[in-house]
Amino acid sequence: MNENHGAAFVSFMDYVATFAEMSRLHLQGDERFFVLPNAQGKKLVDFLGTACNPNVGYLQSKLKDVEKKSREWRKAPTCYNSQDMLSILSFSDELVEIMSKQLDCIQNGKIEKEIDDEILGAMVQENVHWIGKTSDIAILLPFILSHHDSNSSLNWPTISPEGRAELPQIVNVHADLWKFAPFHPITKEAQSLS
């Protein structure tokens, strides 16, 4: 592995580990959001169904395995084995399917019928606050912006002009990570590894 490829490999392993860590946090946040009772005493899982809460133990375990192995390979790139990588990522199709089912659950109009807008807004704020306390903002914000297509949702939150002004500085803290993400965190343009 030459020096340039070595640096890119290390950055990519950092990205893979970060993706796994943030995915685990996302699932944990979903658990809180969908399963804990809100101010009306309602649990979203009760009327949306269990598919709205994909935080199952084995997914957490699989994501931890990805994170751990990526960090090991980052430290010792010569130990990397593509077959091992494929093996630890073998659950990825299932994760995509589970997350797609979750989207179907929450986009069916039931939430709006069951939960007052004010209560739902407070639930979202609490969830954002929790994940903000649980993670590094220099990872969290660029990760969210680079892994969600804001053009696909009318409800995508806006960033204030002051926040936009700070964004380049925040993104630059871990700039090597975001070149592997599907969207550029600042421009929102789709990115490709090719």
mmCIF file of C-alpha atoms in Angstrom:
data_model
loop_
_atom_site.group_PDB
_atom_site.id
_atom_site.type_symbol
_atom_site.label_atom_id
_atom_site.label_comp_id
_atom_site.label_asym_id
_atom_site.label_seq_id
_atom_site.Cartn_x
_atom_site.Cartn_y
_atom_site.Cartn_z
ATOM 1 C CA MET A 1 0.000 0.000 0.000
ATOM 2 C CA ASN A 2 1.668 3.268 -1.048
ATOM 3 C CA GLU A 3 1.599 6.334 1.205
ATOM 4 C CA ASN A 4 -1.264 8.105 -0.629
ATOM 5 C CA HIS A 5 -3.411 4.983 -0.663
ATOM 6 C CA GLY A 6 -2.520 4.445 2.998
ATOM 7 C CA ALA A 7 -3.819 7.880 4.000
ATOM 8 C CA ALA A 8 -7.004 7.382 1.967
ATOM 9 C CA PHE A 9 -7.502 3.948 3.538
ATOM 10 C CA VAL A 10 -7.129 5.359 7.051
ATOM 11 C CA SER A 11 -9.630 8.124 6.233
ATOM 12 C CA PHE A 12 -12.049 5.592 4.794
ATOM 13 C CA MET A 13 -11.796 3.350 7.866
ATOM 14 C CA ASP A 14 -12.473 6.447 10.008
ATOM 15 C CA TYR A 15 -15.537 7.130 7.874
ATOM 16 C CA VAL A 16 -16.805 3.534 8.151
ATOM 17 C CA ALA A 17 -16.344 3.547 11.946
ATOM 18 C CA THR A 18 -18.070 6.938 12.200
ATOM 19 C CA PHE A 19 -20.947 5.752 10.019
ATOM 20 C CA ALA A 20 -21.433 2.690 12.241
ATOM 21 C CA GLU A 21 -21.252 4.768 15.428
ATOM 22 C CA MET A 22 -23.731 7.372 14.170
ATOM 23 C CA SER A 23 -26.066 4.639 12.913
ATOM 24 C CA ARG A 24 -26.046 3.060 16.381
ATOM 25 C CA LEU A 25 -26.853 6.435 17.950
ATOM 26 C CA HIS A 26 -29.622 6.942 15.412
ATOM 27 C CA LEU A 27 -31.183 3.607 16.367
ATOM 28 C CA GLN A 28 -30.852 4.386 20.079
ATOM 29 C CA GLY A 29 -32.492 7.758 19.504
ATOM 30 C CA ASP A 30 -35.313 6.063 17.615
ATOM 31 C CA GLU A 31 -35.828 3.757 20.588
ATOM 32 C CA ARG A 32 -36.302 6.784 22.839
ATOM 33 C CA PHE A 33 -38.482 8.618 20.309
ATOM 34 C CA PHE A 34 -40.848 5.784 19.426
ATOM 35 C CA VAL A 35 -41.021 3.792 22.666
ATOM 36 C CA LEU A 36 -41.004 6.316 25.517
ATOM 37 C CA PRO A 37 -44.385 7.899 26.344
ATOM 38 C CA ASN A 38 -44.761 11.535 25.282
ATOM 39 C CA ALA A 39 -46.458 14.403 27.170
ATOM 40 C CA GLN A 40 -49.858 13.014 26.084
ATOM 41 C CA GLY A 41 -48.869 9.642 27.570
ATOM 42 C CA LYS A 42 -48.780 8.063 24.105
ATOM 43 C CA LYS A 43 -46.078 5.823 22.706
ATOM 44 C CA LEU A 44 -45.663 6.130 18.949
ATOM 45 C CA VAL A 45 -44.922 2.411 18.689
ATOM 46 C CA ASP A 46 -48.433 1.654 20.011
ATOM 47 C CA PHE A 47 -50.162 3.056 16.925
ATOM 48 C CA LEU A 48 -47.385 2.915 14.323
ATOM 49 C CA GLY A 49 -46.411 -0.692 14.989
ATOM 50 C CA THR A 50 -43.107 -2.247 15.918
ATOM 51 C CA ALA A 51 -41.539 -1.613 12.504
ATOM 52 C CA CYS A 52 -41.194 2.064 13.479
ATOM 53 C CA ASN A 53 -38.541 1.098 16.039
ATOM 54 C CA PRO A 54 -35.708 -0.778 14.322
ATOM 55 C CA ASN A 55 -33.396 -0.658 17.357
ATOM 56 C CA VAL A 56 -33.025 -4.374 17.769
ATOM 57 C CA GLY A 57 -30.094 -5.768 19.711
ATOM 58 C CA TYR A 58 -28.481 -7.668 16.887
ATOM 59 C CA LEU A 59 -28.307 -4.532 14.702
ATOM 60 C CA GLN A 60 -26.543 -2.689 17.522
ATOM 61 C CA SER A 61 -24.167 -5.644 17.836
ATOM 62 C CA LYS A 62 -23.482 -5.775 14.083
ATOM 63 C CA LEU A 63 -22.814 -2.027 13.957
ATOM 64 C CA LYS A 64 -20.453 -2.326 16.941
ATOM 65 C CA ASP A 65 -18.601 -5.079 15.057
ATOM 66 C CA VAL A 66 -18.230 -2.816 12.010
ATOM 67 C CA GLU A 67 -17.017 0.051 14.176
ATOM 68 C CA LYS A 68 -14.534 -2.116 16.092
ATOM 69 C CA LYS A 69 -13.092 -3.849 13.034
ATOM 70 C CA SER A 70 -12.775 -0.568 11.100
ATOM 71 C CA ARG A 71 -10.857 0.997 13.973
ATOM 72 C CA GLU A 72 -8.569 -2.060 14.128
ATOM 73 C CA TRP A 73 -7.882 -1.859 10.388
ATOM 74 C CA ARG A 74 -7.287 1.870 10.678
ATOM 75 C CA LYS A 75 -4.497 1.192 13.183
ATOM 76 C CA ALA A 76 -3.077 -1.749 11.206
ATOM 77 C CA PRO A 77 -3.988 -1.344 7.506
ATOM 78 C CA THR A 78 -1.911 -4.351 6.476
ATOM 79 C CA CYS A 79 -4.302 -6.570 8.481
ATOM 80 C CA TYR A 80 -7.264 -5.501 6.324
ATOM 81 C CA ASN A 81 -9.075 -8.367 4.635
ATOM 82 C CA SER A 82 -11.798 -7.635 2.086
ATOM 83 C CA GLN A 83 -13.591 -10.920 2.816
ATOM 84 C CA ASP A 84 -13.769 -9.988 6.502
ATOM 85 C CA MET A 85 -15.178 -6.588 5.532
ATOM 86 C CA LEU A 86 -17.842 -8.187 3.351
ATOM 87 C CA SER A 87 -18.672 -10.603 6.143
ATOM 88 C CA ILE A 88 -19.178 -7.914 8.798
ATOM 89 C CA LEU A 89 -21.266 -5.882 6.354
ATOM 90 C CA SER A 90 -23.489 -8.832 5.403
ATOM 91 C CA PHE A 91 -26.390 -7.363 7.416
ATOM 92 C CA SER A 92 -26.446 -4.102 5.423
ATOM 93 C CA ASP A 93 -29.270 -5.113 3.059
ATOM 94 C CA GLU A 94 -31.385 -6.027 6.071
ATOM 95 C CA LEU A 95 -30.582 -2.677 7.718
ATOM 96 C CA VAL A 96 -31.703 -0.829 4.578
ATOM 97 C CA GLU A 97 -34.912 -2.888 4.465
ATOM 98 C CA ILE A 98 -35.656 -2.240 8.146
ATOM 99 C CA MET A 99 -35.012 1.498 7.773
ATOM 100 C CA SER A 100 -37.243 1.599 4.671
ATOM 101 C CA LYS A 101 -40.049 -0.069 6.639
ATOM 102 C CA GLN A 102 -39.553 2.535 9.348
ATOM 103 C CA LEU A 103 -40.011 5.312 6.789
ATOM 104 C CA ASP A 104 -43.212 3.666 5.575
ATOM 105 C CA CYS A 105 -44.490 3.593 9.172
ATOM 106 C CA ILE A 106 -43.877 7.255 9.833
ATOM 107 C CA GLN A 107 -45.035 8.567 6.457
ATOM 108 C CA ASN A 108 -48.511 7.074 6.617
ATOM 109 C CA GLY A 109 -50.224 10.060 8.275
ATOM 110 C CA LYS A 110 -50.909 8.314 11.594
ATOM 111 C CA ILE A 111 -48.577 10.515 13.623
ATOM 112 C CA GLU A 112 -50.390 13.672 12.563
ATOM 113 C CA LYS A 113 -53.738 12.122 13.521
ATOM 114 C CA GLU A 114 -52.583 10.905 16.935
ATOM 115 C CA ILE A 115 -50.112 13.512 18.182
ATOM 116 C CA ASP A 116 -50.605 17.259 18.538
ATOM 117 C CA ASP A 117 -48.125 19.298 16.470
ATOM 118 C CA GLU A 118 -46.825 21.043 19.580
ATOM 119 C CA ILE A 119 -46.184 17.721 21.331
ATOM 120 C CA LEU A 120 -44.524 16.236 18.243
ATOM 121 C CA GLY A 121 -42.296 19.304 17.923
ATOM 122 C CA ALA A 122 -41.249 18.935 21.566
ATOM 123 C CA MET A 123 -40.515 15.236 21.003
ATOM 124 C CA VAL A 124 -38.312 16.042 18.016
ATOM 125 C CA GLN A 125 -36.508 18.769 19.981
ATOM 126 C CA GLU A 126 -35.904 16.392 22.902
ATOM 127 C CA ASN A 127 -34.559 13.760 20.515
ATOM 128 C CA VAL A 128 -32.235 16.259 18.836
ATOM 129 C CA HIS A 129 -31.082 17.456 22.272
ATOM 130 C CA TRP A 130 -30.384 13.864 23.363
ATOM 131 C CA ILE A 131 -28.342 12.971 20.293
ATOM 132 C CA GLY A 132 -26.512 16.292 20.548
ATOM 133 C CA LYS A 133 -25.498 15.482 24.128
ATOM 134 C CA THR A 134 -24.538 11.937 23.159
ATOM 135 C CA SER A 135 -22.259 12.803 20.241
ATOM 136 C CA ASP A 136 -19.665 15.281 19.007
ATOM 137 C CA ILE A 137 -21.299 18.188 17.124
ATOM 138 C CA ALA A 138 -18.295 18.304 14.757
ATOM 139 C CA ILE A 139 -19.291 14.772 13.698
ATOM 140 C CA LEU A 140 -23.070 14.930 14.169
ATOM 141 C CA LEU A 141 -23.932 18.003 12.106
ATOM 142 C CA PRO A 142 -21.795 17.202 9.036
ATOM 143 C CA PHE A 143 -22.931 13.565 9.246
ATOM 144 C CA ILE A 144 -26.609 14.528 9.193
ATOM 145 C CA LEU A 145 -26.102 17.014 6.376
ATOM 146 C CA SER A 146 -24.041 14.606 4.281
ATOM 147 C CA HIS A 147 -26.316 11.569 4.695
ATOM 148 C CA HIS A 148 -29.767 13.068 4.173
ATOM 149 C CA ASP A 149 -31.111 14.494 0.945
ATOM 150 C CA SER A 150 -32.770 17.698 2.110
ATOM 151 C CA ASN A 151 -34.500 17.986 -1.271
ATOM 152 C CA SER A 152 -36.501 14.825 -0.553
ATOM 153 C CA SER A 153 -38.393 16.240 2.432
ATOM 154 C CA LEU A 154 -40.562 19.304 2.733
ATOM 155 C CA ASN A 155 -39.998 19.154 6.496
ATOM 156 C CA TRP A 156 -36.211 19.315 6.401
ATOM 157 C CA PRO A 157 -35.090 21.799 9.074
ATOM 158 C CA THR A 158 -33.374 24.944 7.905
ATOM 159 C CA ILE A 159 -30.076 26.248 9.224
ATOM 160 C CA SER A 160 -29.914 29.877 10.287
ATOM 161 C CA PRO A 161 -27.563 32.229 8.418
ATOM 162 C CA GLU A 162 -25.358 32.305 11.529
ATOM 163 C CA GLY A 163 -25.240 28.507 11.575
ATOM 164 C CA ARG A 164 -24.442 28.385 7.848
ATOM 165 C CA ALA A 165 -21.540 30.778 8.464
ATOM 166 C CA GLU A 166 -20.091 28.375 11.084
ATOM 167 C CA LEU A 167 -20.646 25.247 9.007
ATOM 168 C CA PRO A 168 -17.347 25.289 7.029
ATOM 169 C CA GLN A 169 -15.371 25.487 10.265
ATOM 170 C CA ILE A 170 -17.344 22.591 11.786
ATOM 171 C CA VAL A 171 -17.022 20.467 8.630
ATOM 172 C CA ASN A 172 -13.258 21.091 8.474
ATOM 173 C CA VAL A 173 -12.700 19.501 11.903
ATOM 174 C CA HIS A 174 -13.116 16.069 10.268
ATOM 175 C CA ALA A 175 -12.892 17.076 6.596
ATOM 176 C CA ASP A 176 -11.397 13.751 5.463
ATOM 177 C CA LEU A 177 -14.549 11.887 6.513
ATOM 178 C CA TRP A 178 -17.072 13.738 4.395
ATOM 179 C CA LYS A 179 -15.495 13.007 1.000
ATOM 180 C CA PHE A 180 -16.885 9.468 1.357
ATOM 181 C CA ALA A 181 -20.434 10.597 2.208
ATOM 182 C CA PRO A 182 -23.284 10.623 -0.347
ATOM 183 C CA PHE A 183 -23.749 14.420 -0.173
ATOM 184 C CA HIS A 184 -21.341 17.275 0.441
ATOM 185 C CA PRO A 185 -22.324 18.645 3.877
ATOM 186 C CA ILE A 186 -22.134 22.288 2.790
ATOM 187 C CA THR A 187 -23.128 22.364 -0.890
ATOM 188 C CA LYS A 188 -25.552 19.384 -0.588
ATOM 189 C CA GLU A 189 -24.330 18.193 -4.007
ATOM 190 C CA ALA A 190 -24.314 14.437 -4.557
ATOM 191 C CA GLN A 191 -20.836 12.930 -4.294
ATOM 192 C CA SER A 192 -19.333 9.869 -5.901
ATOM 193 C CA LEU A 193 -16.228 7.864 -5.107
ATOM 194 C CA SER A 194 -15.498 7.307 -8.787
#
